[in-house]
Structure formats: structure tokens, C-alpha cells
PDB file of C-alpha atoms in Angstrom:
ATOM      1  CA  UNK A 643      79.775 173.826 127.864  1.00  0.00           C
ATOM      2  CA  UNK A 644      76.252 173.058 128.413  1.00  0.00           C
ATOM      3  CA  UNK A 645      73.144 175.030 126.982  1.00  0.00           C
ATOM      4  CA  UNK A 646      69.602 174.723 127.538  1.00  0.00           C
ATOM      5  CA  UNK A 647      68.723 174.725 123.785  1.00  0.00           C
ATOM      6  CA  UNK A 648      70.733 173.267 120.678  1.00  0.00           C
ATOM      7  CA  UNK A 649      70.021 176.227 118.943  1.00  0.00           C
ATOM      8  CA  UNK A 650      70.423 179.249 121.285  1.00  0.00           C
ATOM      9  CA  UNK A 651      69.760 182.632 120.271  1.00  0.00           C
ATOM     10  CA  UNK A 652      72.752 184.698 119.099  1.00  0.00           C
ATOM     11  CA  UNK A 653      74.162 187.032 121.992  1.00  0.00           C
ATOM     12  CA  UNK A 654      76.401 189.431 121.450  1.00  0.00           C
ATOM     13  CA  UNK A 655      79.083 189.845 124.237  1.00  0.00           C
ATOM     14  CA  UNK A 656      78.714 192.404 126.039  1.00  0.00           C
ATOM     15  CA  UNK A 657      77.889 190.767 129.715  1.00  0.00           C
ATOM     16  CA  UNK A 658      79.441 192.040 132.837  1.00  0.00           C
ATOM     17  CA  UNK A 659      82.341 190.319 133.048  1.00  0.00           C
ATOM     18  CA  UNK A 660      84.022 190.629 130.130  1.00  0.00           C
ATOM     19  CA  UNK A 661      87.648 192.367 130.963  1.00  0.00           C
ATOM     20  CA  UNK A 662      86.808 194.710 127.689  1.00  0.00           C
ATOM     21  CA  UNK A 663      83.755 195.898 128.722  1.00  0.00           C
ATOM     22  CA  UNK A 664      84.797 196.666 132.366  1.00  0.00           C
ATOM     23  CA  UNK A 665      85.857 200.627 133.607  1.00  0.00           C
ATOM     24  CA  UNK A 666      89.003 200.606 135.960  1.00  0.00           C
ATOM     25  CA  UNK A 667      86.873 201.519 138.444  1.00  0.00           C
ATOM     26  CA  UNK A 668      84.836 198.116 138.167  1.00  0.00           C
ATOM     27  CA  UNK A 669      87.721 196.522 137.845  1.00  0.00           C
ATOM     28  CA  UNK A 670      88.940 197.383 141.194  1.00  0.00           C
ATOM     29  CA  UNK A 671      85.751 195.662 142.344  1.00  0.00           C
ATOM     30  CA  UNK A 672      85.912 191.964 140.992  1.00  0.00           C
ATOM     31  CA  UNK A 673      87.794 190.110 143.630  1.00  0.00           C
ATOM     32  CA  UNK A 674      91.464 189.330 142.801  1.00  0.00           C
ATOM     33  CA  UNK A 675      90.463 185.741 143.644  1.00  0.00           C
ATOM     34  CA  UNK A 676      88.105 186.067 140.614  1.00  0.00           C
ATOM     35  CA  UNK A 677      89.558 183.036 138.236  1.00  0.00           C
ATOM     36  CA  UNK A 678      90.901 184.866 134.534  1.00  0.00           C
ATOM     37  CA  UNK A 679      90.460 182.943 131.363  1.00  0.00           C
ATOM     38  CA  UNK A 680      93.034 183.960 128.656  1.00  0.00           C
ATOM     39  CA  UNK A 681      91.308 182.863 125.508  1.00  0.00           C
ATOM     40  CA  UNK A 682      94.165 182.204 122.622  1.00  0.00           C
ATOM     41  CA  UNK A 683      93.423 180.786 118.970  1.00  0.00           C
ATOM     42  CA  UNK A 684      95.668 180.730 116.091  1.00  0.00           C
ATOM     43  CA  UNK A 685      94.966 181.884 112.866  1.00  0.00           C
ATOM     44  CA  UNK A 686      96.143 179.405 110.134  1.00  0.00           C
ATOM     45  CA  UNK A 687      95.015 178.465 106.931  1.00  0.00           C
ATOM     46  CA  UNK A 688      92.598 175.554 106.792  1.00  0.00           C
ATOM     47  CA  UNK A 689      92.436 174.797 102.968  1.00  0.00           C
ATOM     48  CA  UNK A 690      90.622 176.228 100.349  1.00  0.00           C
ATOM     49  CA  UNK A 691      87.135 176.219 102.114  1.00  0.00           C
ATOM     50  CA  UNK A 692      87.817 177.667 105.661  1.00  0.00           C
ATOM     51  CA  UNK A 693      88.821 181.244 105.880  1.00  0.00           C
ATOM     52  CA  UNK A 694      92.148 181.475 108.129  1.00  0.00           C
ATOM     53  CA  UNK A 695      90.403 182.827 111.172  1.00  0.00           C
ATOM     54  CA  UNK A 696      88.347 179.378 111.768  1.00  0.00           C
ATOM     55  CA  UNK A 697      90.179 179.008 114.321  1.00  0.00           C
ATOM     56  CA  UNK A 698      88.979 182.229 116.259  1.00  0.00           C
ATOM     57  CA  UNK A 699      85.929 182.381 115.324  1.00  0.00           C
ATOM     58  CA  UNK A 700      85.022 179.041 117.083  1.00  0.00           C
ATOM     59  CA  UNK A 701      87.148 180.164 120.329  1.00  0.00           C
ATOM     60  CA  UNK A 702      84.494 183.209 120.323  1.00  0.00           C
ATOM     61  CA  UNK A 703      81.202 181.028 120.427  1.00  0.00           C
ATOM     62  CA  UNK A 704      83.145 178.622 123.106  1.00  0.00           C
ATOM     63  CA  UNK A 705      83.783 181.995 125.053  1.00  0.00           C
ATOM     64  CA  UNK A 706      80.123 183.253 124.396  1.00  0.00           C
ATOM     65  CA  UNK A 707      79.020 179.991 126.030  1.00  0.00           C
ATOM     66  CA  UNK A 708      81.221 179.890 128.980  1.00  0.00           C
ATOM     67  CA  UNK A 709      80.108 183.379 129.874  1.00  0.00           C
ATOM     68  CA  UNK A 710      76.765 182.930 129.515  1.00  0.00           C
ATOM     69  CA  UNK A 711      76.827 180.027 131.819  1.00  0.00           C
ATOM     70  CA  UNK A 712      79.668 180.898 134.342  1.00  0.00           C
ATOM     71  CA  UNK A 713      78.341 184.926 134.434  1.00  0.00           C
ATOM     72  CA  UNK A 714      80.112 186.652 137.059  1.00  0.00           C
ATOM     73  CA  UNK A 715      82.361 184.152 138.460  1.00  0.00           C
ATOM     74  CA  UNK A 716      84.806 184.207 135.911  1.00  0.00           C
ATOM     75  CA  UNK A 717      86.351 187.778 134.440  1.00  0.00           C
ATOM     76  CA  UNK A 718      87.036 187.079 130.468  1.00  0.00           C
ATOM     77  CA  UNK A 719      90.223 188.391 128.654  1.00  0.00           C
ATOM     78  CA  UNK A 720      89.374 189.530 124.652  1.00  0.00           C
ATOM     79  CA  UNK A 721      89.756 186.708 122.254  1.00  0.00           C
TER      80      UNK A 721
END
């Protein structure tokens, strides 16, 4: 995923189409043609220097840049 800067600024997710962060009633609005992503990581150990949820916490930032550059035409699924 592309950004504008190689250092954005941290933003916290809580944009407009993340499936969390939706009512039912807003829900019922996003067109069923809408694509879903499913984000999965594992959690696994990754030696003594990496805490196990590595593997997460990258699959967040990827998902923090996707929405920020696909907004609303993509609904998210929590990590």
C-alpha cells in the first residue's frame, strides 16, 4: 500500500468503514457488492526478541493503510 509520506502520522482506526465501528443500521446501508477483507494473523513465537503477537501487530498497520487509502470502498472485518 502506498502513502504519501514515509513517516505518516499515527491514526487510530476508527474510519467509517470499519465492520466494528458500524451500527446495524449502517450496515444495512453499505452495498452487499461492497468487497469484505477478512484480516487473519497468527500469533507465534518469534524468538527471544519479538513478542508473540508480531505477527498481528504488523497485519494492523497493513489494515490501517489499506483503509486509509481504499476509505469507503472496502468494509474491514476486526483484525
Amino acid at each position: 500500500v502506498e502513502c504519501d509520506s514515509p513517516h505518516p502520522s499515527p491514526r487510530p482506526l476508527l474510519a467509517s468503514m470499519l465492520f466494528a465501528s458500524q451500527s446495524w443500521t449502517s450496515l444495512e446501508k453499505i452495498s452487499r457488492d461492497t468487497p469484505f477483507i477478512l484480516p487473519v494473523a497468527a500469533i507465534e513465537q518469534h524468538g527471544h526478541h519479538l513478542p508473540v503477537g508480531t505477527d498481528t501487530m504488523l497485519l494492523t498497520e497493513i489494515i490501517r493503510r489499506v483503509e486509509a487509502s481504499l476509505g469507503d470502498r472496502v468494509l474491514i472485518a476486526p483484525v
